PDB file of C-alpha atoms in Angstrom:
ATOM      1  CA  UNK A   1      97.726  78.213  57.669  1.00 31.00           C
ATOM      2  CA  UNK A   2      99.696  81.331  59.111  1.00 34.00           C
ATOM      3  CA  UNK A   3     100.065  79.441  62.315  1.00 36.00           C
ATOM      4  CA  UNK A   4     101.503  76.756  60.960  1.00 38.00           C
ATOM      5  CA  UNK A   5     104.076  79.061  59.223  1.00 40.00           C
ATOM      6  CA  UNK A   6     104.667  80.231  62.382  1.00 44.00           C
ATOM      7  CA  UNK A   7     105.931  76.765  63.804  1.00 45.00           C
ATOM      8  CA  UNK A   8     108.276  76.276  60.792  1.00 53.00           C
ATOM      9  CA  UNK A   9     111.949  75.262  62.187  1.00 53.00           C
ATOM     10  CA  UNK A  10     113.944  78.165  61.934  1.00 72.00           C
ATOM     11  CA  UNK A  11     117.630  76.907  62.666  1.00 84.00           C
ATOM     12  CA  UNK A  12     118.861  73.221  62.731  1.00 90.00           C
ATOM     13  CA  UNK A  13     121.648  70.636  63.132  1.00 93.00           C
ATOM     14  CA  UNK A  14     122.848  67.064  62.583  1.00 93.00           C
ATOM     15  CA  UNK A  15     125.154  65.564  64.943  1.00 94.00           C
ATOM     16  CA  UNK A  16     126.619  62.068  64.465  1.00 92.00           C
ATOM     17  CA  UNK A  17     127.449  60.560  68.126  1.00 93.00           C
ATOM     18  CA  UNK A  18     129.360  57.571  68.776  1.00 92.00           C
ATOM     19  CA  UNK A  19     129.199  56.919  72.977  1.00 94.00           C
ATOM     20  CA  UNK A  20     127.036  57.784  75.917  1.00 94.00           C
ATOM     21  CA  UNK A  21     129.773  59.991  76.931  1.00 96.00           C
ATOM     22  CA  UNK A  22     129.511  61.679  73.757  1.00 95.00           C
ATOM     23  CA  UNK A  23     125.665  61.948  73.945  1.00 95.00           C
ATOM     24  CA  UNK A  24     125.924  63.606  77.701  1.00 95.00           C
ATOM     25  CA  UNK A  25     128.915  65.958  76.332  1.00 96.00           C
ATOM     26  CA  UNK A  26     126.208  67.294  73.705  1.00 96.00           C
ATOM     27  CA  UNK A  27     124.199  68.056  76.669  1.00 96.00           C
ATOM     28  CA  UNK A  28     126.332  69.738  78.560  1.00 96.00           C
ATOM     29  CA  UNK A  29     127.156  72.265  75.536  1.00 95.00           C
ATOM     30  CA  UNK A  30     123.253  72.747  74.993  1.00 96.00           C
ATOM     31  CA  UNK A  31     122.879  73.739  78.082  1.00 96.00           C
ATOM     32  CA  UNK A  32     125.446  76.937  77.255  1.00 95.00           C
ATOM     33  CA  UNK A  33     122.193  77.791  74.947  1.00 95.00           C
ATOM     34  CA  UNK A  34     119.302  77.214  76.490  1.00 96.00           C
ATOM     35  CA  UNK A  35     117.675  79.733  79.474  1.00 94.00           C
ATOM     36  CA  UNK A  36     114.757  80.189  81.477  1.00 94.00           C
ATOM     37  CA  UNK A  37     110.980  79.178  79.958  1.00 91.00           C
ATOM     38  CA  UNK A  38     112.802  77.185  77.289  1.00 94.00           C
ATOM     39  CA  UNK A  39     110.736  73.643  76.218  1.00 92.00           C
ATOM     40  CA  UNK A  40     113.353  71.169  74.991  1.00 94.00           C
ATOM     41  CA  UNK A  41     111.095  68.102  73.340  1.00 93.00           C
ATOM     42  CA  UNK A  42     113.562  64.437  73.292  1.00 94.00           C
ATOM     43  CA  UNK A  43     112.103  62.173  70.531  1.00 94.00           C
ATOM     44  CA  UNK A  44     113.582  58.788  70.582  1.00 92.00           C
ATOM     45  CA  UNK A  45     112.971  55.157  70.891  1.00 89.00           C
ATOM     46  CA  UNK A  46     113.497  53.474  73.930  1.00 86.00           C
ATOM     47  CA  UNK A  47     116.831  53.304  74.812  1.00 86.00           C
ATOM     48  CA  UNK A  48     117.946  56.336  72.038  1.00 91.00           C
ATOM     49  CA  UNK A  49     119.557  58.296  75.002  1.00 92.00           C
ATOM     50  CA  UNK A  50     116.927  60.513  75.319  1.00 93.00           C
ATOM     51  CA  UNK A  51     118.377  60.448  79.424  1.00 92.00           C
ATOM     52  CA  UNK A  52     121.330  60.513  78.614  1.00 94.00           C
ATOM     53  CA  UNK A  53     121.360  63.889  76.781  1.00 96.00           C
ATOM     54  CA  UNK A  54     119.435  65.308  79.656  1.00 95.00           C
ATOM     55  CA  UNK A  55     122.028  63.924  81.980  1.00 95.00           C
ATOM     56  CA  UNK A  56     124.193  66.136  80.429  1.00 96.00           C
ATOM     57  CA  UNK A  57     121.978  69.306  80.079  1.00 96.00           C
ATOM     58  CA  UNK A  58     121.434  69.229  84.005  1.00 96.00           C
ATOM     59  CA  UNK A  59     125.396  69.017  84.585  1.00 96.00           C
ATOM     60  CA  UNK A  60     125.819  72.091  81.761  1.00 96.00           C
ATOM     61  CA  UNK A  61     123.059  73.950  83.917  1.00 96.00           C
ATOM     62  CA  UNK A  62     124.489  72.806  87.599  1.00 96.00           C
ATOM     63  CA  UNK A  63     121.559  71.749  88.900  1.00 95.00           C
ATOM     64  CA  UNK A  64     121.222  69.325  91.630  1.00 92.00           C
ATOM     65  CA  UNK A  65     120.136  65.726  92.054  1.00 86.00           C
ATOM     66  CA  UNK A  66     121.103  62.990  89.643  1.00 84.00           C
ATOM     67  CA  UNK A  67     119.277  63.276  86.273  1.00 88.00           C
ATOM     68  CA  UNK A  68     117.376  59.636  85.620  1.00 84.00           C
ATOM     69  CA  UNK A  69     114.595  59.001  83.755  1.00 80.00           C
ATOM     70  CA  UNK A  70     111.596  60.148  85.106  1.00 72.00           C
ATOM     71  CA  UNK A  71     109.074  57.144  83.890  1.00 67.00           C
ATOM     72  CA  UNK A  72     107.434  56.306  87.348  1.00 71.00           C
ATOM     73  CA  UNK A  73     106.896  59.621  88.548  1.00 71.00           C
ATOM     74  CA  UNK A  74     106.175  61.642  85.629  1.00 79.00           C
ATOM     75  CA  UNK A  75     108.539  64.714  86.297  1.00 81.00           C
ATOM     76  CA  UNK A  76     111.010  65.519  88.737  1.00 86.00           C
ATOM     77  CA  UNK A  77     112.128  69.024  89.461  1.00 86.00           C
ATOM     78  CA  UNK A  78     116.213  69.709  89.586  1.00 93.00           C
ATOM     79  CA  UNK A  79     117.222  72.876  91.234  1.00 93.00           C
ATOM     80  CA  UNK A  80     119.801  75.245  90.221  1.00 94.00           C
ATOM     81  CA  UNK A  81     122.962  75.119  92.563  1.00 95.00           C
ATOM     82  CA  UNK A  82     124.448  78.132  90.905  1.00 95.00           C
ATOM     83  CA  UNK A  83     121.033  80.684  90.568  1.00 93.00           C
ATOM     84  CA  UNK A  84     120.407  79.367  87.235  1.00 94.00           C
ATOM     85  CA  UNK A  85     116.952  77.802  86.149  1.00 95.00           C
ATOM     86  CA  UNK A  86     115.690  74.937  87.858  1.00 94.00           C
ATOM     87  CA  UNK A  87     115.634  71.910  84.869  1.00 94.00           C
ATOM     88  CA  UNK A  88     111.856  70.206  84.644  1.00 91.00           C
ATOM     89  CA  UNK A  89     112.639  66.581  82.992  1.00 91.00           C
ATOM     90  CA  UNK A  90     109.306  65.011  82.148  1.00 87.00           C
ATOM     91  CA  UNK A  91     108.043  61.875  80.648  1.00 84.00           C
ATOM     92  CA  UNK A  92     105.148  62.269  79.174  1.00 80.00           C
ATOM     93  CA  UNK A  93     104.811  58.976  77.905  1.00 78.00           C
ATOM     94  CA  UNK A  94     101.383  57.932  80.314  1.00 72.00           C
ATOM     95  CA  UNK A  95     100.518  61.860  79.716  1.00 70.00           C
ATOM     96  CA  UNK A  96      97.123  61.749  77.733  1.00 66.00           C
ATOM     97  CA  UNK A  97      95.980  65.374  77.059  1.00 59.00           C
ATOM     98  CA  UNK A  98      98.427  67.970  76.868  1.00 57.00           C
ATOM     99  CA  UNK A  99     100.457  69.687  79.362  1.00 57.00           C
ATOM    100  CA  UNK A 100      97.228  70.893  81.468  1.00 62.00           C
ATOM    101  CA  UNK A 101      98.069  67.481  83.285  1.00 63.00           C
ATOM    102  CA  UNK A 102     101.744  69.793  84.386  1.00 60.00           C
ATOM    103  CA  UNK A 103      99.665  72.241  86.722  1.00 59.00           C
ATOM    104  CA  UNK A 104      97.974  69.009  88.272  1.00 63.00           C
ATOM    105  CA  UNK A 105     101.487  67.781  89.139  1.00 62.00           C
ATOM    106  CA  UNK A 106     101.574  69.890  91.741  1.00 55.00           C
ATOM    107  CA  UNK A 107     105.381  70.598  90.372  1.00 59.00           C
ATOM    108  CA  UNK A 108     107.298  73.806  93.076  1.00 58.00           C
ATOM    109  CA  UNK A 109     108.242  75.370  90.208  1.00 67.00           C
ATOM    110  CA  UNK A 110     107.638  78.268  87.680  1.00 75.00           C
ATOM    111  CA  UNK A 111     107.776  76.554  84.390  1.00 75.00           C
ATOM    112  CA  UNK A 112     108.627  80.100  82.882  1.00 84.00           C
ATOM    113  CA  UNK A 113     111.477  80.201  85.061  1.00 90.00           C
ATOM    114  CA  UNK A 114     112.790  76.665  84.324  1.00 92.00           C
ATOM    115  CA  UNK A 115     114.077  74.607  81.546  1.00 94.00           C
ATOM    116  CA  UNK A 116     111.498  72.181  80.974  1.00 91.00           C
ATOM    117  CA  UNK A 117     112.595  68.945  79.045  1.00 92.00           C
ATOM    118  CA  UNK A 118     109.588  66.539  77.953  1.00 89.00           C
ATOM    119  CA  UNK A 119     110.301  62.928  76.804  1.00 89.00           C
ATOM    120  CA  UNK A 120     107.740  61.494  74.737  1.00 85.00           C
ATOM    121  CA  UNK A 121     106.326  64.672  74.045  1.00 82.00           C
ATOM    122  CA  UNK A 122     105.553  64.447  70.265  1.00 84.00           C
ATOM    123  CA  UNK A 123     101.449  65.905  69.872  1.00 80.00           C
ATOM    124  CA  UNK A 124     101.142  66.461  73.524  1.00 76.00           C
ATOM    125  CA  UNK A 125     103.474  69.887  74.849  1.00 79.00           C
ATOM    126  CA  UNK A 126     103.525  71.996  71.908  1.00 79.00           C
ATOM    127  CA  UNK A 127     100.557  74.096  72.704  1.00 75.00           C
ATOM    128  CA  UNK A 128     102.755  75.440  75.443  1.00 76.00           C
ATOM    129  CA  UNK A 129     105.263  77.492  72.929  1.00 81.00           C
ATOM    130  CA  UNK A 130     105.192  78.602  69.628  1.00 86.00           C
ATOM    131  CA  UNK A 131     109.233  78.632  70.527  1.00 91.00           C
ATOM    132  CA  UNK A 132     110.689  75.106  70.892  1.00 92.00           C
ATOM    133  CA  UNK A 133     113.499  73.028  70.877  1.00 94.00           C
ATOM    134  CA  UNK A 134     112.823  69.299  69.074  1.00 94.00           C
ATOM    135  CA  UNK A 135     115.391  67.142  69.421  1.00 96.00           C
ATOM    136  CA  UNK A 136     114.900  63.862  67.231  1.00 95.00           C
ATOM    137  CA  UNK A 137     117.582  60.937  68.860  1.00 95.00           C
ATOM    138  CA  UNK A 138     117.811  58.139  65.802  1.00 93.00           C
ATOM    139  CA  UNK A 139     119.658  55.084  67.167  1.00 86.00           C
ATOM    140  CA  UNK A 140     121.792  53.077  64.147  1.00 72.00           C
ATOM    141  CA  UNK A 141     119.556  50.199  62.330  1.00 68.00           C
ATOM    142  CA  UNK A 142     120.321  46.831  63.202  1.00 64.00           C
ATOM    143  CA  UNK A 143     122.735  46.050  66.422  1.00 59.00           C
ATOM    144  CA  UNK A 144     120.966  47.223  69.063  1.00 60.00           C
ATOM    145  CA  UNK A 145     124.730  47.196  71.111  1.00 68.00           C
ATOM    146  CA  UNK A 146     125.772  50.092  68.586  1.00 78.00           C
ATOM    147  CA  UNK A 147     126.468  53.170  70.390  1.00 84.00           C
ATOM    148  CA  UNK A 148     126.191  55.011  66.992  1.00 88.00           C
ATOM    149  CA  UNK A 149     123.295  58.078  67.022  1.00 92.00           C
ATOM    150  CA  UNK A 150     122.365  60.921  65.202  1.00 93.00           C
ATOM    151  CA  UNK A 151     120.923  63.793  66.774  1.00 95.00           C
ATOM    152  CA  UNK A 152     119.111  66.268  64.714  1.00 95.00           C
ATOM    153  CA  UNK A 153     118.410  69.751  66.342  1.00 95.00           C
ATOM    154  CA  UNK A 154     115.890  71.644  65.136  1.00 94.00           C
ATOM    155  CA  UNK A 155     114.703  74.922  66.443  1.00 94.00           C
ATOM    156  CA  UNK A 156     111.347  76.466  65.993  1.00 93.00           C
ATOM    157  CA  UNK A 157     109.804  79.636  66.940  1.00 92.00           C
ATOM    158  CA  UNK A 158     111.772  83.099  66.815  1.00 92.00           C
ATOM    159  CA  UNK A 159     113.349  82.090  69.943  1.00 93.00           C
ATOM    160  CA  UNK A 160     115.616  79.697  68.252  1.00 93.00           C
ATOM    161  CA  UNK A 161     116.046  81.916  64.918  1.00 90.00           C
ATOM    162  CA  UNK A 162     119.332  82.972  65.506  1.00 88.00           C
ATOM    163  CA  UNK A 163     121.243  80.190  67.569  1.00 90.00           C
ATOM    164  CA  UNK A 164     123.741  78.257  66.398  1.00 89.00           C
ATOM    165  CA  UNK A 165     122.737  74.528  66.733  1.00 92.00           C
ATOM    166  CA  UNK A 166     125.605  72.892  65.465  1.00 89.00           C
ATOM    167  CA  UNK A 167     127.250  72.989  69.056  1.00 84.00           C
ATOM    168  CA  UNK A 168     130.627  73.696  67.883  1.00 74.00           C
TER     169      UNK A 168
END
């Protein structure tokens, strides 16, 4: 019971987005928040813009490569370019038990010294942190061409206790 307590969100936010660009622009200001051993979790269906908002938070923390999704190789490692953390973007959609399967990735990188983003991570990553950002991507009802999203931010842990989320 105490544990789950624990876990409670302690700060959150609801953003309404209208465009890609304006989903990767939210990225790039998270980025200004986030620092090394932080677990972002991107809940979304397909297509939500889960990749999109982490196409942002690699050009917020200047790392290099181009940010795509990572479906058919599981993660993919972006180093910093200006001595920042390196940003971990996994899909942990074909993950089956947990984030023990990261250490068999064979990933060249500290995860405590990275930003780790996990897509699809809902019941499977948050046994690595009692401190976690979940960010929930609903896409509009109906026309799937609607560019219309809200984002809801929600920080757990103590971590998270005192940032502002609404990004302004």
């Amino acid at each position: 019971m105490e544990e789950q307590h624990s876990a409670e969100p302690h700060s959150a936010a609801t953003l309404d987005i209208d465009s890609p660009e304006e989903m990767q622009e939210i990225g790039r200001r998270l980025a200004k928040l986030l620092r090394p051993g932080d677990l972002v979790m991107l809940t979304g269906e397909l297509g939500a813009g889960k990749t999109t908002l982490t196409r942002g938070l690699g050009e917020g923390l200047g790392v290099r490569g181009a940010v795509t999704s990572p479906t058919f190789v599981i993660a993919r490692v972006h180093p910093s370019l200006v001595g920042g953390p390196a940003l971990v973007h996994v899909d942990a959609y074909r993950l089956g038990g947990g984030l023990d399967e990261m250490e068999d990735l064979d990933l060249d990188v500290s995860l405590p010294d990275s930003v780790v983003v996990v897509e699809w991570g809902d019941g499977k990553v948050e046994e690595l942190t009692d401190d976690r950002l979940h960010v929930l991507i609903h896409r509009v009802v109906g026309d799937t061409d609607d560019d219309r999203r809200t984002v809801v931010l929600r920080g757990i842990g103590t971590r998270w206790a005192d940032e502002d989320l609404a990004l302004s």
